[in-house]
Amino acid sequence: MELKRVVVTGFGAITPLGSNAQEYWENLTKGVSGAAPITLFDSTNFKTQFACEVKNFDPLAHFDKKEAKKMDRNTQLGIVAAREAVAHSRIIEDEVNKDRVGVVWGSGIGGLGTFEAEVLGWANTDVPRFNPFFIPKMIADITPGNISIEYGFHGPNYTTVSACASSTNALIDAKMLIQLGKADVIVCGGSEAAVTASGVGGFNALMALSTRNDDPKTASRPFDKDRDGFVLGEGAGCIILEEYEHAVKRGATIYAELKGAGLSADAYHMTAPHPEGLGAYLVMKNCLEDAGIQPGEVDHINMHGTSTPLGDVAESSAIAKLFGEHAYNIQINSTKSMTGHLLGAAGVIEAIAALGTIIHGVVPPTINHFTDDDQIDSRLNFTFNKAVQRDVKVAMSNTFGFGGHNACVLFKKI
């Protein structure tokens, strides 16, 4: 059986750097930090008092009051990103067969804010009274359900959950569904809204977050010797994947081909990466093999690059091992230095950033680099502090999650 080709025909994003994909891209290339003091709850007594929040988000600008009350912030953000991507792709105007359009979505946690509010609310009473929308608002799979309801998409519909690899897993599942002829179009992506007391408190307990409260904007510093943890972010991204011939037939704008997908497991530790980057090495190797691309053809990698002491070293080592001498020619970066870590939504917004390098010929910087780490190969081309113009024909994006889940996608210019 000959597998079908899969291309990108639209995308949308709402992130700490902007309320749409264009604002997001412009601020990435300018090197803007999305980190600021937390406004979504009182963080006075927390070790970390800052995050990368979506700025000035008003649900009532997107939903009527009754609708908004039925949705967690996670779902609201996801629908906003999906609406932009669907409009960008023009699949509604072109009247595609909705029975052949699916929605595959990723979220690492789902409606954490709803869960927290409902449980804390009940804890202060003697009677177990809960909002009737508690469960539908909380569950991670409700976002793709809402998207399909809004548009009447009857194709495959579900959520992938693999911690911080979740939305990349959604992209990979969508690719395979289209390749196998199970759908013509998949609306895929991810959302996360974990900037809550329990989210920040939980990651603080793991000692995973930066505590640089005196200087939030420079707190996310991937590959820097003085990095002290990641910065929690929130937001959503959406990519429209489509079967190539279907896209050509309707005259769609094709932005790139999703050529390769890789999966692997560290099989090492619940939260720490394999120290030699074994899982990272395997996932990139598997992605290249799936794409039929040689290592020397890769121009750019958007690294997972969380700004954690162990993770940055392991991933850098894996790139040097897999790509050999060519590793030093690849323009690599970590956009988490600007967006923070969006957990389950990280993969898709970083995939959109990788797509941007192909579309615009610019690689966004890794900001906040001050001091080299002698555990990281300084010959690697990290794109520190300033965007670089480059003709990118092949771009990869890595995402790794707690539990040792690794996922990698590769886009190619058409």
Short mmCIF file of C-alpha atoms in Angstrom, two decimals:
data_model
loop_
_atom_site.label_atom_id
_atom_site.label_comp_id
_atom_site.label_asym_id
_atom_site.label_seq_id
_atom_site.Cartn_x
_atom_site.Cartn_y
_atom_site.Cartn_z
CA MET A 1 0.00 0.00 0.00
CA GLU A 2 1.37 3.38 -1.02
CA LEU A 3 1.09 5.90 1.79
CA LYS A 4 -0.47 9.27 1.00
CA ARG A 5 1.47 12.51 1.36
CA VAL A 6 0.54 14.91 4.17
CA VAL A 7 0.84 18.69 3.91
CA VAL A 8 0.15 21.77 6.03
CA THR A 9 -2.59 24.07 4.75
CA GLY A 10 -3.29 26.27 7.77
CA PHE A 11 -2.30 27.08 11.34
CA GLY A 12 -3.31 29.21 14.31
CA ALA A 13 -1.90 30.03 17.73
CA ILE A 14 -2.63 31.87 20.94
CA THR A 15 0.49 32.06 23.10
CA PRO A 16 2.26 34.19 25.70
CA LEU A 17 3.71 36.09 22.70
CA GLY A 18 0.50 36.94 20.90
CA SER A 19 -3.18 36.36 20.33
CA ASN A 20 -2.71 34.88 16.84
CA ALA A 21 -0.09 33.12 14.75
CA GLN A 22 1.23 36.30 13.12
CA GLU A 23 1.83 38.08 16.45
CA TYR A 24 3.42 34.92 17.82
CA TRP A 25 5.87 34.69 14.90
CA GLU A 26 6.76 38.39 14.93
CA ASN A 27 7.58 38.35 18.64
CA LEU A 28 9.57 35.13 18.30
CA THR A 29 11.81 36.71 15.70
CA LYS A 30 12.20 39.85 17.81
CA GLY A 31 13.34 37.80 20.79
CA VAL A 32 10.51 38.90 23.10
CA SER A 33 10.11 37.17 26.46
CA GLY A 34 6.59 36.22 27.50
CA ALA A 35 7.51 35.86 31.19
CA ALA A 36 5.93 38.18 33.77
CA PRO A 37 4.54 38.08 37.33
CA ILE A 38 1.57 35.73 37.67
CA THR A 39 -1.86 37.40 37.46
CA LEU A 40 -4.12 34.33 37.33
CA PHE A 41 -3.83 33.61 41.07
CA ASP A 42 -2.11 35.02 44.14
CA SER A 43 1.40 33.54 44.03
CA THR A 44 2.79 35.49 47.00
CA ASN A 45 3.63 32.38 49.03
CA PHE A 46 5.00 30.32 46.12
CA LYS A 47 8.64 29.67 45.34
CA THR A 48 7.96 30.74 41.76
CA GLN A 49 5.88 33.87 41.28
CA PHE A 50 6.04 34.31 37.50
CA ALA A 51 4.98 32.46 34.36
CA CYS A 52 4.35 32.91 30.65
CA GLU A 53 0.62 33.65 30.64
CA VAL A 54 -1.53 34.44 27.61
CA LYS A 55 -1.90 38.21 27.90
CA ASN A 56 -5.25 40.04 28.05
CA PHE A 57 -7.35 36.97 27.20
CA ASP A 58 -11.06 37.72 27.57
CA PRO A 59 -13.24 34.65 26.96
CA LEU A 60 -16.25 36.90 26.33
CA ALA A 61 -14.50 38.30 23.26
CA HIS A 62 -14.73 34.79 21.76
CA PHE A 63 -17.72 33.09 23.42
CA ASP A 64 -21.06 34.20 24.82
CA LYS A 65 -21.32 34.17 28.60
CA LYS A 66 -23.26 30.92 28.80
CA GLU A 67 -20.80 29.11 26.52
CA ALA A 68 -17.75 30.44 28.34
CA LYS A 69 -19.02 29.16 31.71
CA LYS A 70 -19.15 25.63 30.31
CA MET A 71 -15.48 25.60 29.26
CA ASP A 72 -12.20 25.45 31.10
CA ARG A 73 -9.56 27.98 30.01
CA ASN A 74 -7.70 25.06 28.38
CA THR A 75 -10.64 24.44 26.03
CA GLN A 76 -11.25 28.13 25.37
CA LEU A 77 -7.66 28.64 24.25
CA GLY A 78 -7.81 25.51 22.09
CA ILE A 79 -10.95 26.58 20.28
CA VAL A 80 -9.53 30.06 19.59
CA ALA A 81 -6.41 28.55 17.99
CA ALA A 82 -8.48 26.04 16.00
CA ARG A 83 -10.79 28.77 14.67
CA GLU A 84 -7.80 30.70 13.33
CA ALA A 85 -6.31 27.60 11.71
CA VAL A 86 -9.61 26.52 10.12
CA ALA A 87 -10.15 30.01 8.70
CA HIS A 88 -6.55 30.12 7.47
CA SER A 89 -6.99 26.83 5.60
CA ARG A 90 -10.33 27.81 3.99
CA ILE A 91 -11.66 24.27 4.39
CA ILE A 92 -15.12 25.59 5.32
CA GLU A 93 -15.36 27.98 2.35
CA ASP A 94 -14.21 25.19 0.03
CA GLU A 95 -16.95 22.92 1.42
CA VAL A 96 -14.77 19.89 2.08
CA ASN A 97 -16.53 16.65 3.01
CA LYS A 98 -16.95 17.00 6.79
CA ASP A 99 -17.31 13.26 7.18
CA ARG A 100 -13.64 13.10 6.16
CA VAL A 101 -12.40 15.81 8.54
CA GLY A 102 -11.16 14.80 11.98
CA VAL A 103 -9.83 16.50 15.10
CA VAL A 104 -6.87 15.08 17.04
CA TRP A 105 -5.79 17.15 20.02
CA GLY A 106 -3.12 16.97 22.69
CA SER A 107 -3.17 18.09 26.31
CA GLY A 108 -0.89 16.98 29.11
CA ILE A 109 -3.28 17.81 31.95
CA GLY A 110 -6.60 19.12 30.63
CA GLY A 111 -8.85 21.29 32.78
CA LEU A 112 -6.61 21.67 35.81
CA GLY A 113 -8.11 25.03 36.80
CA THR A 114 -11.61 23.57 36.84
CA PHE A 115 -10.53 20.54 38.87
CA GLU A 116 -8.76 22.75 41.39
CA ALA A 117 -11.67 25.16 41.79
CA GLU A 118 -14.30 22.45 42.17
CA VAL A 119 -12.37 20.33 44.67
CA LEU A 120 -11.33 23.31 46.77
CA GLY A 121 -14.91 24.59 46.68
CA TRP A 122 -16.26 21.30 47.96
CA ALA A 123 -13.55 21.06 50.63
CA ASN A 124 -14.98 24.15 52.31
CA THR A 125 -18.48 22.68 52.68
CA ASP A 126 -20.06 19.70 54.39
CA VAL A 127 -22.19 18.77 51.38
CA PRO A 128 -20.60 17.42 48.15
CA ARG A 129 -22.04 19.91 45.68
CA PHE A 130 -20.39 20.18 42.29
CA ASN A 131 -21.05 22.15 39.12
CA PRO A 132 -22.89 19.90 36.63
CA PHE A 133 -20.26 20.88 34.06
CA PHE A 134 -17.36 19.90 36.33
CA ILE A 135 -16.49 16.68 34.51
CA PRO A 136 -17.12 17.91 30.92
CA LYS A 137 -15.04 21.03 31.63
CA MET A 138 -12.17 19.07 33.16
CA ILE A 139 -11.58 16.09 30.89
CA ALA A 140 -8.73 16.43 28.40
CA ASP A 141 -10.71 15.12 25.42
CA ILE A 142 -13.42 17.78 25.56
CA THR A 143 -11.51 20.28 23.40
CA PRO A 144 -11.56 18.22 20.18
CA GLY A 145 -15.16 17.32 20.98
CA ASN A 146 -16.10 21.00 21.11
CA ILE A 147 -14.19 21.77 17.91
CA SER A 148 -15.97 18.99 16.03
CA ILE A 149 -19.35 20.15 17.35
CA GLU A 150 -18.70 23.74 16.25
CA TYR A 151 -17.92 22.75 12.65
CA GLY A 152 -19.73 19.43 12.24
CA PHE A 153 -16.55 17.45 11.60
CA HIS A 154 -17.43 13.72 11.71
CA GLY A 155 -13.97 12.20 11.21
CA PRO A 156 -11.65 10.68 13.84
CA ASN A 157 -11.86 12.61 17.10
CA TYR A 158 -9.79 12.11 20.24
CA THR A 159 -7.03 13.43 22.51
CA THR A 160 -3.45 12.26 22.91
CA VAL A 161 -1.87 12.46 26.37
CA SER A 162 1.89 12.03 26.69
CA ALA A 163 2.84 14.88 29.01
CA CYS A 164 4.91 17.49 27.17
CA ALA A 165 4.95 15.41 23.97
CA SER A 166 1.13 15.37 23.74
CA SER A 167 0.50 17.76 20.85
CA THR A 168 3.39 16.36 18.81
CA ASN A 169 1.81 12.95 19.29
CA ALA A 170 -1.43 14.51 17.99
CA LEU A 171 0.39 15.69 14.84
CA ILE A 172 1.91 12.25 14.36
CA ASP A 173 -1.40 10.44 14.80
CA ALA A 174 -3.05 12.86 12.37
CA LYS A 175 -0.30 12.24 9.83
CA MET A 176 -0.77 8.48 10.04
CA LEU A 177 -4.56 8.70 9.76
CA ILE A 178 -4.25 10.71 6.56
CA GLN A 179 -1.49 8.49 5.16
CA LEU A 180 -3.73 5.46 5.66
CA GLY A 181 -6.69 7.12 3.95
CA LYS A 182 -8.81 7.39 7.10
CA ALA A 183 -9.35 11.15 6.63
CA ASP A 184 -8.70 13.91 4.10
CA VAL A 185 -8.12 16.65 6.66
CA ILE A 186 -7.22 16.63 10.35
CA VAL A 187 -7.47 19.67 12.61
CA CYS A 188 -4.70 18.89 15.09
CA GLY A 189 -2.80 20.61 17.85
CA GLY A 190 -2.91 21.07 21.58
CA SER A 191 -3.73 23.36 24.46
CA GLU A 192 -2.75 23.77 28.09
CA ALA A 193 -3.78 26.12 30.91
CA ALA A 194 -1.84 24.96 33.96
CA VAL A 195 -0.78 28.32 35.39
CA THR A 196 -2.78 27.61 38.53
CA ALA A 197 -1.90 27.23 42.21
CA SER A 198 -1.71 23.45 41.93
CA GLY A 199 0.20 23.60 38.64
CA VAL A 200 2.88 25.96 39.89
CA GLY A 201 2.94 24.36 43.34
CA GLY A 202 3.26 20.89 41.90
CA PHE A 203 6.14 21.75 39.61
CA ASN A 204 7.80 23.69 42.44
CA ALA A 205 7.61 20.55 44.57
CA LEU A 206 9.46 18.71 41.80
CA MET A 207 12.06 21.50 41.79
CA ALA A 208 11.45 21.81 38.05
CA LEU A 209 10.66 25.54 37.81
CA SER A 210 13.00 28.49 37.76
CA THR A 211 12.74 30.60 40.91
CA ARG A 212 14.34 33.71 39.40
CA ASN A 213 11.57 35.97 40.75
CA ASP A 214 13.76 39.06 40.61
CA ASP A 215 14.20 38.79 36.82
CA PRO A 216 11.42 36.74 35.18
CA LYS A 217 12.18 37.77 31.60
CA THR A 218 15.62 36.15 31.69
CA ALA A 219 14.56 33.12 33.75
CA SER A 220 14.10 30.75 30.81
CA ARG A 221 17.68 30.36 29.63
CA PRO A 222 18.15 27.07 27.76
CA PHE A 223 21.76 25.86 27.48
CA ASP A 224 23.04 28.61 29.78
CA LYS A 225 25.35 27.50 32.59
CA ASP A 226 23.18 29.24 35.21
CA ARG A 227 19.79 27.86 34.12
CA ASP A 228 17.71 26.78 37.11
CA GLY A 229 14.57 25.24 35.64
CA PHE A 230 11.80 25.92 33.15
CA VAL A 231 9.20 28.69 33.12
CA LEU A 232 5.61 27.48 33.03
CA GLY A 233 3.59 28.68 30.04
CA GLU A 234 0.07 28.34 28.68
CA GLY A 235 -1.66 28.63 25.33
CA ALA A 236 -2.69 26.65 22.27
CA GLY A 237 -1.68 25.92 18.72
CA CYS A 238 -3.39 24.26 15.78
CA ILE A 239 -2.16 22.94 12.44
CA ILE A 240 -4.37 21.82 9.56
CA LEU A 241 -2.94 18.66 8.02
CA GLU A 242 -4.31 17.56 4.67
CA GLU A 243 -3.80 14.86 2.09
CA TYR A 244 -1.65 16.34 -0.67
CA GLU A 245 -3.87 15.54 -3.68
CA HIS A 246 -6.94 16.75 -1.79
CA ALA A 247 -5.21 20.05 -1.05
CA VAL A 248 -4.07 20.48 -4.66
CA LYS A 249 -7.53 19.72 -6.01
CA ARG A 250 -9.17 22.46 -3.96
CA GLY A 251 -6.37 24.95 -4.71
CA ALA A 252 -5.22 25.27 -1.12
CA THR A 253 -2.06 27.11 -0.14
CA ILE A 254 0.48 24.48 0.89
CA TYR A 255 3.03 25.72 3.45
CA ALA A 256 5.16 22.58 3.81
CA GLU A 257 4.99 18.80 3.82
CA LEU A 258 4.93 16.88 7.09
CA LYS A 259 7.48 14.41 5.84
CA GLY A 260 8.61 12.53 8.92
CA ALA A 261 7.49 11.44 12.37
CA GLY A 262 9.46 9.69 15.08
CA LEU A 263 8.56 8.13 18.43
CA SER A 264 10.64 6.57 21.18
CA ALA A 265 10.82 6.00 24.93
CA ASP A 266 13.68 6.71 27.31
CA ALA A 267 12.69 3.72 29.49
CA TYR A 268 14.86 5.26 32.16
CA HIS A 269 13.21 7.49 34.80
CA MET A 270 9.82 9.00 35.63
CA THR A 271 10.93 12.64 35.19
CA ALA A 272 14.64 12.74 34.26
CA PRO A 273 15.88 12.17 30.69
CA HIS A 274 18.33 9.42 29.85
CA PRO A 275 21.70 11.02 30.74
CA GLU A 276 23.24 10.11 27.38
CA GLY A 277 20.18 11.29 25.44
CA LEU A 278 19.36 7.76 24.23
CA GLY A 279 15.64 8.40 23.72
CA ALA A 280 16.30 11.76 22.05
CA TYR A 281 18.81 10.13 19.69
CA LEU A 282 16.38 7.34 18.78
CA VAL A 283 13.40 9.61 18.19
CA MET A 284 15.31 11.85 15.78
CA LYS A 285 16.82 8.82 14.03
CA ASN A 286 13.35 7.27 13.66
CA CYS A 287 11.98 10.55 12.32
CA LEU A 288 14.69 10.82 9.66
CA GLU A 289 14.12 7.22 8.59
CA ASP A 290 10.36 7.77 8.34
CA ALA A 291 10.95 10.85 6.19
CA GLY A 292 13.58 9.22 3.98
CA ILE A 293 15.82 12.19 4.77
CA GLN A 294 19.57 11.99 5.32
CA PRO A 295 21.01 13.70 8.42
CA GLY A 296 23.00 16.07 6.21
CA GLU A 297 19.81 17.48 4.69
CA VAL A 298 18.47 18.94 7.97
CA ASP A 299 18.82 22.74 8.17
CA HIS A 300 17.08 23.52 11.47
CA ILE A 301 15.99 21.86 14.71
CA ASN A 302 13.62 23.45 17.22
CA MET A 303 14.92 21.68 20.31
CA HIS A 304 12.87 20.64 23.31
CA GLY A 305 15.33 22.83 25.25
CA THR A 306 13.40 23.42 28.46
CA SER A 307 16.15 25.20 30.45
CA THR A 308 16.54 22.32 32.90
CA PRO A 309 20.05 21.25 33.96
CA LEU A 310 19.76 17.63 32.80
CA GLY A 311 17.49 17.93 29.77
CA ASP A 312 19.51 20.47 27.80
CA VAL A 313 22.71 18.45 28.16
CA ALA A 314 21.08 15.16 27.10
CA GLU A 315 19.39 16.60 24.01
CA SER A 316 22.49 18.47 22.88
CA SER A 317 24.53 15.28 23.20
CA ALA A 318 21.98 13.36 21.15
CA ILE A 319 22.14 15.90 18.31
CA ALA A 320 25.94 15.82 18.24
CA LYS A 321 25.92 12.00 18.20
CA LEU A 322 23.27 11.58 15.48
CA PHE A 323 24.35 14.31 13.08
CA GLY A 324 28.11 14.11 13.52
CA GLU A 325 30.01 16.96 11.85
CA HIS A 326 26.82 18.21 10.21
CA ALA A 327 25.44 19.01 13.68
CA TYR A 328 27.55 22.17 13.64
CA ASN A 329 25.87 23.35 10.41
CA ILE A 330 22.31 22.95 11.74
CA GLN A 331 20.63 26.14 13.00
CA ILE A 332 19.23 25.01 16.34
CA ASN A 333 17.20 26.94 18.88
CA SER A 334 14.80 26.71 21.80
CA THR A 335 11.77 28.97 21.51
CA LYS A 336 10.90 28.03 25.11
CA SER A 337 13.37 30.76 26.04
CA MET A 338 10.56 33.13 24.99
CA THR A 339 7.28 31.23 25.38
CA GLY A 340 8.13 29.24 28.47
CA HIS A 341 7.08 25.60 28.54
CA LEU A 342 3.49 25.05 27.40
CA LEU A 343 3.52 21.40 28.51
CA GLY A 344 1.04 19.51 26.30
CA ALA A 345 0.78 22.43 23.87
CA ALA A 346 4.55 22.89 23.54
CA GLY A 347 4.95 20.55 20.57
CA VAL A 348 2.47 22.22 18.26
CA ILE A 349 3.50 25.81 18.91
CA GLU A 350 7.11 24.80 18.35
CA ALA A 351 6.11 22.96 15.17
CA ILE A 352 4.49 26.21 14.01
CA ALA A 353 7.75 28.01 14.80
CA ALA A 354 9.66 25.42 12.75
CA LEU A 355 7.20 25.92 9.89
CA GLY A 356 7.85 29.66 10.15
CA THR A 357 11.54 29.08 9.44
CA ILE A 358 10.62 27.35 6.16
CA ILE A 359 8.03 29.96 5.18
CA HIS A 360 10.02 33.09 6.10
CA GLY A 361 13.66 31.99 5.94
CA VAL A 362 14.36 33.20 9.48
CA VAL A 363 15.32 31.15 12.55
CA PRO A 364 14.15 32.74 15.83
CA PRO A 365 16.75 33.12 18.58
CA THR A 366 17.36 31.32 21.83
CA ILE A 367 17.32 34.35 24.13
CA ASN A 368 18.83 34.77 27.60
CA HIS A 369 22.19 33.20 26.89
CA PHE A 370 24.89 34.70 29.07
CA THR A 371 27.37 31.96 30.00
CA ASP A 372 28.43 28.82 28.12
CA ASP A 373 27.98 25.48 29.88
CA ASP A 374 31.11 23.33 29.57
CA GLN A 375 28.89 20.20 29.58
CA ILE A 376 27.33 21.33 26.27
CA ASP A 377 29.25 21.29 22.98
CA SER A 378 29.82 24.99 22.25
CA ARG A 379 30.35 24.23 18.54
CA LEU A 380 26.62 23.59 18.15
CA ASN A 381 24.84 26.47 16.42
CA PHE A 382 22.32 27.54 19.08
CA THR A 383 21.20 30.83 17.42
CA PHE A 384 21.84 32.69 20.65
CA ASN A 385 20.10 36.01 21.35
CA LYS A 386 19.47 37.14 17.77
CA ALA A 387 17.40 35.73 14.89
CA VAL A 388 19.33 34.45 11.86
CA GLN A 389 18.29 34.57 8.21
CA ARG A 390 18.61 31.15 6.60
CA ASP A 391 17.03 29.30 3.71
CA VAL A 392 15.46 26.38 5.57
CA LYS A 393 14.32 23.48 3.42
CA VAL A 394 14.10 20.82 6.16
CA ALA A 395 13.13 21.58 9.77
CA MET A 396 12.67 19.26 12.75
CA SER A 397 10.90 19.83 16.06
CA ASN A 398 11.55 17.78 19.23
CA THR A 399 9.30 17.30 22.25
CA PHE A 400 9.92 15.07 25.26
CA GLY A 401 7.60 14.35 28.18
CA PHE A 402 7.65 13.03 31.75
CA GLY A 403 7.54 9.26 31.61
CA GLY A 404 10.21 9.21 28.91
CA HIS A 405 7.84 9.98 26.01
CA ASN A 406 9.70 11.33 22.97
CA ALA A 407 8.16 12.64 19.75
CA CYS A 408 9.71 14.34 16.74
CA VAL A 409 8.29 15.75 13.50
CA LEU A 410 10.04 16.86 10.31
CA PHE A 411 8.74 19.39 7.80
CA LYS A 412 10.05 19.84 4.27
CA LYS A 413 9.65 22.76 1.89
CA ILE A 414 7.62 21.92 -1.23
#
